[in-house]
Tab-separated table of C-alpha atoms and ligand atoms in Angstrom:
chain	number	residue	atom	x	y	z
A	272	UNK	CA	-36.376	1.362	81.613
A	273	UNK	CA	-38.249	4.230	80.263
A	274	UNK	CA	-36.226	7.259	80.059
A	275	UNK	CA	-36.525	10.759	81.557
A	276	UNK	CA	-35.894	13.028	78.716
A	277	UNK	CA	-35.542	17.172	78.426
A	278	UNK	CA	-35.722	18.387	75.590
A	279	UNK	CA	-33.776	21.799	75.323
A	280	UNK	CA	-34.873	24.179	72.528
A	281	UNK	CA	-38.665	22.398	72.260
A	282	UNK	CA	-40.131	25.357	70.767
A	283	UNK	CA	-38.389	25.443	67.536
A	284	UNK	CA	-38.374	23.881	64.598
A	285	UNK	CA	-37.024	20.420	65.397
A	286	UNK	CA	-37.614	20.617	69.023
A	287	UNK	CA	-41.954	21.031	68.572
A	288	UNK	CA	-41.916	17.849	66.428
A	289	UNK	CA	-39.681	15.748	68.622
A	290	UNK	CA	-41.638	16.477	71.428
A	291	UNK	CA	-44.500	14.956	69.860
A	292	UNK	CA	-43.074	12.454	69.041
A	293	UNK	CA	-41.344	11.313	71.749
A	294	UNK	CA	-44.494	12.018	73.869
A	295	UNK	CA	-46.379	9.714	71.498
A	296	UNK	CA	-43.851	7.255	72.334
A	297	UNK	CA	-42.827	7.256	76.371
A	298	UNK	CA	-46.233	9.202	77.339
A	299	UNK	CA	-46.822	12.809	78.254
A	300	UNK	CA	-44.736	12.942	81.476
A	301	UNK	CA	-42.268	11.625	80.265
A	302	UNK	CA	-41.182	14.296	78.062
A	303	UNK	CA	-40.211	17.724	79.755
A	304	UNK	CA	-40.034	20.232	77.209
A	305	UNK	CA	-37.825	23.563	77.926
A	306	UNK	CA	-37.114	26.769	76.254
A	307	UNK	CA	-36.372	30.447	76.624
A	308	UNK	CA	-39.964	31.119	75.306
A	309	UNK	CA	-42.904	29.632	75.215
A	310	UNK	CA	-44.050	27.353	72.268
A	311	UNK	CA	-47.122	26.896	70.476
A	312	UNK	CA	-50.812	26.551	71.830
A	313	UNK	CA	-50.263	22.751	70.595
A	314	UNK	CA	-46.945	22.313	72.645
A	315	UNK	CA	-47.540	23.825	75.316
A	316	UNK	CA	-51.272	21.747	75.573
A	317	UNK	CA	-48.915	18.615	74.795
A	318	UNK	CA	-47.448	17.897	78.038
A	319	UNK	CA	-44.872	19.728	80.926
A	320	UNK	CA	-43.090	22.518	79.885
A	321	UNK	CA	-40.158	24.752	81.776
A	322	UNK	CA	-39.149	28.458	80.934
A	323	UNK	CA	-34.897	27.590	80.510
A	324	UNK	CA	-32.045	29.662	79.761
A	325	UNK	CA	-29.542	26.925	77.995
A	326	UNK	CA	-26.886	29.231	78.947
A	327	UNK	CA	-27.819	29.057	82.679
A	328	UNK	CA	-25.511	26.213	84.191
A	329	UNK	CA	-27.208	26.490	87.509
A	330	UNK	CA	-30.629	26.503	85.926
A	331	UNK	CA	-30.403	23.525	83.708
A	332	UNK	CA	-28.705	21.174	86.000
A	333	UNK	CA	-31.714	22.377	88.479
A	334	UNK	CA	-34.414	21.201	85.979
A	335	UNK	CA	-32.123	17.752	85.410
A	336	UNK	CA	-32.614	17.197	89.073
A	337	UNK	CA	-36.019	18.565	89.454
A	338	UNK	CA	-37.430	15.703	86.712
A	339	UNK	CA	-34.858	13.301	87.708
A	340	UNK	CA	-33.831	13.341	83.833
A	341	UNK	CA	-32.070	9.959	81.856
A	342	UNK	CA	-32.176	11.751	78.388
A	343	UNK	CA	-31.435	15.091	77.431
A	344	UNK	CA	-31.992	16.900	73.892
A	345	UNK	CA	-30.046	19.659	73.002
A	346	UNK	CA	-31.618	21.741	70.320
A	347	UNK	CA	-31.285	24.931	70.863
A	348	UNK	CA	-28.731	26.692	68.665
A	349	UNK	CA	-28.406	29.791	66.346
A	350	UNK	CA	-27.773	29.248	62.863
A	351	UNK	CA	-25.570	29.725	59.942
A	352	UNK	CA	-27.549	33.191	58.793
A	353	UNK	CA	-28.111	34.725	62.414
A	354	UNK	CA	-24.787	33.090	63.526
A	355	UNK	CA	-23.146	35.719	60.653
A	356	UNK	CA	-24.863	38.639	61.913
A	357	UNK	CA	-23.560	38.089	65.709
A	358	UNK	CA	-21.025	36.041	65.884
A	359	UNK	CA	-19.662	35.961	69.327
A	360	UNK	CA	-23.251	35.590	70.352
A	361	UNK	CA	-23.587	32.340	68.268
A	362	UNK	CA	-20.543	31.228	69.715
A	363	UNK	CA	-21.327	31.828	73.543
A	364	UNK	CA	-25.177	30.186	73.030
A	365	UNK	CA	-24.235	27.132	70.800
A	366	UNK	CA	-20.867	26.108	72.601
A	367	UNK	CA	-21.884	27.104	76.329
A	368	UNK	CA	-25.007	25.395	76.128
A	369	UNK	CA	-23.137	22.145	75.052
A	370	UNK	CA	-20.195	22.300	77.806
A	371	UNK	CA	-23.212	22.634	80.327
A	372	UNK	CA	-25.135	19.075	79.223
A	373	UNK	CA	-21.703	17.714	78.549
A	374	UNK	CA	-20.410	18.312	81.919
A	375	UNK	CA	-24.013	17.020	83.611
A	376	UNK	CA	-23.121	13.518	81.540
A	377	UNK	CA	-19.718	13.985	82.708
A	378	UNK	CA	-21.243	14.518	86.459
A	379	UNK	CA	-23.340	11.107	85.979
A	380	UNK	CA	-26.280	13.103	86.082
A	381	UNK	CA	-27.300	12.627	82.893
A	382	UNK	CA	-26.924	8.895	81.218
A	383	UNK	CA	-27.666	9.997	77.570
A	384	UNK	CA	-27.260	13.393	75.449
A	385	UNK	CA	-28.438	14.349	71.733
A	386	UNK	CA	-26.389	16.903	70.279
A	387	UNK	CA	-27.386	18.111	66.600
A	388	UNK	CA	-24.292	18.715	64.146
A	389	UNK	CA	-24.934	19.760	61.029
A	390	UNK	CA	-23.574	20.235	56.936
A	391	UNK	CA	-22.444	23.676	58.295
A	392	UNK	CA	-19.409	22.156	60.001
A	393	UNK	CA	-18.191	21.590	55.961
A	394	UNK	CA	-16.374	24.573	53.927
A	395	UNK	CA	-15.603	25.568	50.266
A	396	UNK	CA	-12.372	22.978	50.540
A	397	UNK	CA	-14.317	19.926	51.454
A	398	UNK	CA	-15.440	17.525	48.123
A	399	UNK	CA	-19.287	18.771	47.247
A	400	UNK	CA	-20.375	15.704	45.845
A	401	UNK	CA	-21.242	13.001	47.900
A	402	UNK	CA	-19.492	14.243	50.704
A	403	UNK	CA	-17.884	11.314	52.705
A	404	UNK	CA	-18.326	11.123	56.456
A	405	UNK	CA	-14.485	12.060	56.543
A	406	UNK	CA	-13.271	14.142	54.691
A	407	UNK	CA	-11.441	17.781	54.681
A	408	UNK	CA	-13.791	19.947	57.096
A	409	UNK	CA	-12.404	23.795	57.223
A	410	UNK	CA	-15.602	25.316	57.930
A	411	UNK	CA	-16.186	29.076	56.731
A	412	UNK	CA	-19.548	30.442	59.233
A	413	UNK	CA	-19.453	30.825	62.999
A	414	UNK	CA	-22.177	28.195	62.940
A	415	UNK	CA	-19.912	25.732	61.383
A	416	UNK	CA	-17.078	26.559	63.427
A	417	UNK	CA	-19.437	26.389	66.723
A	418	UNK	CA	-20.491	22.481	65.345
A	419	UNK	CA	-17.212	21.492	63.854
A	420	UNK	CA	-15.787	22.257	67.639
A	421	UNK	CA	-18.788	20.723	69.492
A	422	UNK	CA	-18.408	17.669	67.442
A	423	UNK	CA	-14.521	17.566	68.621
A	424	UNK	CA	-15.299	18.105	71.947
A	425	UNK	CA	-18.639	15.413	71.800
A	426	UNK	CA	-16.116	12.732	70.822
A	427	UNK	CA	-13.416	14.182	73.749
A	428	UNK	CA	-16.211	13.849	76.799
A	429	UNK	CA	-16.899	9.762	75.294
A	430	UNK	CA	-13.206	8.727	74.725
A	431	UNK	CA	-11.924	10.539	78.228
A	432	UNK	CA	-14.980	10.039	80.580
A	433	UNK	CA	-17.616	7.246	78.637
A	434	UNK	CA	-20.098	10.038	78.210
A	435	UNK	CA	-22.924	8.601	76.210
A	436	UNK	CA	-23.401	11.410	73.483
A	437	UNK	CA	-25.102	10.934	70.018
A	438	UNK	CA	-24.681	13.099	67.126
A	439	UNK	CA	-26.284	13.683	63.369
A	440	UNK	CA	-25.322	16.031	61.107
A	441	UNK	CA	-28.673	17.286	60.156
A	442	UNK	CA	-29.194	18.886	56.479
A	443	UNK	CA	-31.294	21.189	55.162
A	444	UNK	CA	-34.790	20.491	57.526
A	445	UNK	CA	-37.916	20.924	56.146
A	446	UNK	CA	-41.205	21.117	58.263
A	447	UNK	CA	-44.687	23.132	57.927
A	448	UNK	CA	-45.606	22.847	62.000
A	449	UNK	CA	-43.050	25.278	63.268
A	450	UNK	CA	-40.831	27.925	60.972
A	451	UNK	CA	-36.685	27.627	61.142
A	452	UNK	CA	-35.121	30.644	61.837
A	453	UNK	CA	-32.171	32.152	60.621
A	454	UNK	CA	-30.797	29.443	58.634
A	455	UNK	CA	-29.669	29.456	55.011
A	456	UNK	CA	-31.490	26.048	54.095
A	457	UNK	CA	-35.151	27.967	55.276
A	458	UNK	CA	-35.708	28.922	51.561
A	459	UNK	CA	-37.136	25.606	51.036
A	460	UNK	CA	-39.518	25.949	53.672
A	461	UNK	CA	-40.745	29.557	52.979
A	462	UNK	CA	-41.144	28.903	49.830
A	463	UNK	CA	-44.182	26.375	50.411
A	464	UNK	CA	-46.111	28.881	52.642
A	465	UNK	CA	-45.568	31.943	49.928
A	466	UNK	CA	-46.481	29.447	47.121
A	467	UNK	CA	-49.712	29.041	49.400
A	468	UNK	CA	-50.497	32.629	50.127
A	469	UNK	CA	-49.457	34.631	47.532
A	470	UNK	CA	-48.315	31.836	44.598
A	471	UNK	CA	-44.853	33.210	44.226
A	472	UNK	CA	-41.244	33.442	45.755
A	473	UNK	CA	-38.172	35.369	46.054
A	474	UNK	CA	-35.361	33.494	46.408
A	475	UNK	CA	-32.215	34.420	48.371
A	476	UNK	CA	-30.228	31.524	46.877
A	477	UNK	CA	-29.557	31.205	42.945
A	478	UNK	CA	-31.500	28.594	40.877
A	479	UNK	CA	-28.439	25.949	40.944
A	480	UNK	CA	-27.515	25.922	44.320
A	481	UNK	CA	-28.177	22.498	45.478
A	482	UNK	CA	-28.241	21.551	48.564
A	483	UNK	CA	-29.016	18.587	51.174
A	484	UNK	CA	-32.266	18.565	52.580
A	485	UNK	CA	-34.717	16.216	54.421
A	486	UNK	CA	-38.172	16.577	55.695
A	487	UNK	CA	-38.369	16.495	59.076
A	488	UNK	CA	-40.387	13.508	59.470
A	489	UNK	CA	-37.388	11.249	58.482
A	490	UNK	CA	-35.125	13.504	60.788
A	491	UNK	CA	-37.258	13.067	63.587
A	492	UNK	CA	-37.209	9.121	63.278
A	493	UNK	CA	-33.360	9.615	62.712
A	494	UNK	CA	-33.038	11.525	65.857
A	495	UNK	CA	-34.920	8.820	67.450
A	496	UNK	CA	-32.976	5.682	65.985
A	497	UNK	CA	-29.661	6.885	66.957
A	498	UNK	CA	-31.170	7.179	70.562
A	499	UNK	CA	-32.416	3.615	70.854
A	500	UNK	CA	-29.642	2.097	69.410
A	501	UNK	CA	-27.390	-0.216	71.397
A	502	UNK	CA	-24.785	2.013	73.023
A	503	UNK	CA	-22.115	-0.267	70.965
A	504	UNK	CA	-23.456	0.413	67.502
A	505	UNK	CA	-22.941	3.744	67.668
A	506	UNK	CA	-19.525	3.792	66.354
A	507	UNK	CA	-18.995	7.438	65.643
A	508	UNK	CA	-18.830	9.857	68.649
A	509	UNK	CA	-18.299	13.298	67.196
A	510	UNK	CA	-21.543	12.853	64.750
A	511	UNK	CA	-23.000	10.800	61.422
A	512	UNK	CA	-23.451	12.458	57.788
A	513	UNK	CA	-26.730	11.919	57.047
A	514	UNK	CA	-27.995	12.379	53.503
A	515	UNK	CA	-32.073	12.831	52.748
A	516	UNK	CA	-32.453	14.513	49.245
A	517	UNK	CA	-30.449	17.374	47.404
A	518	UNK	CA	-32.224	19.698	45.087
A	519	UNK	CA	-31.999	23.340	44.029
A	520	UNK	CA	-34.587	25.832	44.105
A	521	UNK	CA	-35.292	25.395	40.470
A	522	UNK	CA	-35.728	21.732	41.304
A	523	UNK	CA	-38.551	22.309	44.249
A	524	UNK	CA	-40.099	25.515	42.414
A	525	UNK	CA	-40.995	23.162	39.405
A	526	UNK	CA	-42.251	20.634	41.805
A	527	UNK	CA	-44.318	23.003	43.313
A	528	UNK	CA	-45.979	24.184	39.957
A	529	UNK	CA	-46.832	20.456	39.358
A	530	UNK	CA	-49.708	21.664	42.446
A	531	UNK	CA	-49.800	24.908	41.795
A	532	UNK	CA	-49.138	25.867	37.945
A	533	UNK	CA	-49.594	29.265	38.623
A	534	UNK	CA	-46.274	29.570	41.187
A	535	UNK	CA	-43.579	31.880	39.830
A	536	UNK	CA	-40.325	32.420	41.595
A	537	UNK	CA	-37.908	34.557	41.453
A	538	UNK	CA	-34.082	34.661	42.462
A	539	UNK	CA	-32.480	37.542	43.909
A	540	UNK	CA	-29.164	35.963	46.069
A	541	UNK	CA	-27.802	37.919	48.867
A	542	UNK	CA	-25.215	36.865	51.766
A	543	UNK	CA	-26.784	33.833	51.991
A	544	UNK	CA	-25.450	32.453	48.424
A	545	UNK	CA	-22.038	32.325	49.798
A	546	UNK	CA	-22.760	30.226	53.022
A	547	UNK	CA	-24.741	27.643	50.484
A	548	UNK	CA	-22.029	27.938	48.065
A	549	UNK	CA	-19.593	26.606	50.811
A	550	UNK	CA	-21.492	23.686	51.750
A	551	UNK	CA	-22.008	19.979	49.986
A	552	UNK	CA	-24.628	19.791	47.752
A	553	UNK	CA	-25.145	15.765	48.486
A	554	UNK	CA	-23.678	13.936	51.266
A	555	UNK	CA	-22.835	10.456	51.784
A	556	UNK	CA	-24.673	9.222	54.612
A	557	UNK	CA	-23.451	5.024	54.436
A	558	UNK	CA	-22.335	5.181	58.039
A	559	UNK	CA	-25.237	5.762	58.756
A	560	UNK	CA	-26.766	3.027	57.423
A	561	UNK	CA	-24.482	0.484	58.292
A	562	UNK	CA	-24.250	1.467	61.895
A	563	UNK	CA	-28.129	2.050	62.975
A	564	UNK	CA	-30.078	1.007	59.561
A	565	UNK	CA	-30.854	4.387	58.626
A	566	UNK	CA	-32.849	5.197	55.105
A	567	UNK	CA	-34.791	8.189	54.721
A	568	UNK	CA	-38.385	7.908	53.029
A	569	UNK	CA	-39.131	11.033	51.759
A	570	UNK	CA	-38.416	11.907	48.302
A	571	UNK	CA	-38.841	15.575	46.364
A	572	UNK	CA	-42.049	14.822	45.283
A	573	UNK	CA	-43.162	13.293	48.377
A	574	UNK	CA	-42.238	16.222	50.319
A	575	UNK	CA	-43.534	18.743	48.191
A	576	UNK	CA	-47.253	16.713	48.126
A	577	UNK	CA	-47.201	16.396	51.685
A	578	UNK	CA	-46.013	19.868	52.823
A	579	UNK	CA	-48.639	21.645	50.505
A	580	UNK	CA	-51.689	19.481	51.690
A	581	UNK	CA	-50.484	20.251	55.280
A	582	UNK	CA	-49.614	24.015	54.623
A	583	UNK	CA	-53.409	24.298	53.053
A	584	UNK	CA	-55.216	22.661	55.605
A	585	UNK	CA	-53.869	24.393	58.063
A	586	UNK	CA	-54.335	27.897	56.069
A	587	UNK	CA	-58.002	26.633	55.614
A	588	UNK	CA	-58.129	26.246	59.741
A	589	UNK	CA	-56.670	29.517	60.667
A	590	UNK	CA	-58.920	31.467	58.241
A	591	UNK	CA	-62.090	30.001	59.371
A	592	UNK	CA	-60.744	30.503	62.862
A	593	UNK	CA	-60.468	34.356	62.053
B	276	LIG	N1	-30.289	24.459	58.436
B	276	LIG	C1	-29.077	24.997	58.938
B	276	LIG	C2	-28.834	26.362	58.432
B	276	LIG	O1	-29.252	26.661	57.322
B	276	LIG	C3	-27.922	24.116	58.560
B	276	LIG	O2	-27.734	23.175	59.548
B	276	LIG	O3	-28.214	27.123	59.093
């Protein structure tokens, strides 16, 4: 049966290329995409899209019904840097919104949820190497706190009442169709469009801070994988490590001077470089693997070739559009 899906959050950074994606894959109506704002030109061309509060109980189980949804996609969140800044804020958005999609499962109304966890929900007292899928988790941001919880409470609604929810613990996510925003991992997107426009970069994160990351391409599929999988494979209910690459900002600077030998960067750490301090710097992503066949693709210098040729061409677009 082809699903129904909403995807909640479809104007930001994950949520614009899953769309896509997913439209590419069931068809255009198939996909509902849904946000508090609007998205791109490109999005918004791409197929149906609803104005929705995620906080809005009423609102969202309205827009289930409306599209007689299967599938729901639960992206929208506020991150580890924002998440610092207001805190009961990041709270009320990232664990209402869950409780509301959790309880629609738990209603039948929904037969299948996507809930993104993330490295946040590990602290300074977890192992930084190669972080195991269990291990010590005493998370130091509200972000973490907010996934750390939502993961409990994702494995609570599938042991109690069978609800059918899927869960990756996303790294660092690196993309060049849609910014992040107000994460501590958006360094290593930023950095591609400033080593584009003005051939340097001012980092907010010291030269050896390493850190996992993945390019969203691989996280899409991921996302994707864990969704078609047979309900039984999916062995882990509160949510998978999944690995990608780790570098530091040394690491992807001198990768970017392989393309661009004049790039120069710069490090200048602020409250940021405690949040990446707290987190792993690789992670150990073999459940993964074993449970749903997952490998990522992308390498550093993969990444780095494929984000600049995209970042230029579409640099090259906008200016002869202006
Ligand atoms: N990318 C996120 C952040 O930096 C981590 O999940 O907040």
């Amino acid at each position: 049966m082809t699903p129904k899906i909403l995807i909640i959050g479809a104007s930001g950074q994950i949520g614009t290329e899953l769309t896509y994606e997913l439209r590419l894959k069931y068809g255009r109506n198939a996909v509902i995409a849904a946000d508090i704002k609007e998205g791109k030109y490109h999005l918004m061309e791409s197929g149906p899209f609803e104005l929705l509060d995620a906080m809005n109980y009423d609102d969202v189980k309205a827009c289930v019904e409306k599209h007689e949804i299967t599938d729901v996609y639960l992206l929208a969140a506020m991150l580890s840097a924002t998440g610092e800044r207001f805190t009961m804020k990041a709270w009320d958005l990232n664990m209402n919104s869950l409780f509301h999609v959790l309880n629609l499962a738990k209603e039948g109304l929904i037969k299948k949820l996507f809930w993104p966890s993330s490295i946040a929900v590990f602290g300074p007292t977890t192992p930084r190497e190669n972080t195991p899928q269990y291990t010590i988790m005493e998370p130091s941001t509200v972000y973490g706190i907010t996934k750390q919880t939502g993961e409990r409470w994702c494995e609570y609604y599938h042991e109690k009442y069978g609800v059918d929810v899927r869960s990756i613990r996303y790294p660092g996510l690196i993309s060049w169709k849609t910014l992040p925003g107000g994460g501590t991992t958006d360094y290593a997107v930023a950095i591609f469009h400033e080593a584009i426009r003005v051939q340097k970069y001012r980092c907010f994160l010291s030269e050896e801070t390493a850190l996992p990351m993945m390019y969203m391409k691989d996280a899409v599929r991921a996302t994707m994988d864990i969704m078609e999988a047979p309900q039984e494979n999916i062995k882990i209910r509160s949510s998978y490590n999944l690995g990608g690459i780790s570098f530091t900002p040394k690491m992807i600077a001198a990768e970017i001077k392989k393309h661009i030998p004049e790039f120069t960067i710069k490090y200048v750490p602020d409250y940021r470089q405690e949040i990446a301090d707290s987190w792993p710097k690789s992670i150990d992503d073999t459940r993964a693997q074993q449970d749903w066949n997952w490998k990522h693709e992308y390498d550093l210098p993969e990444m780095t070739k494929t984000m600049l040729s995209h970042l230029e061409k579409s640099t090259a677009f906008s200016l002869e559009k202006s």
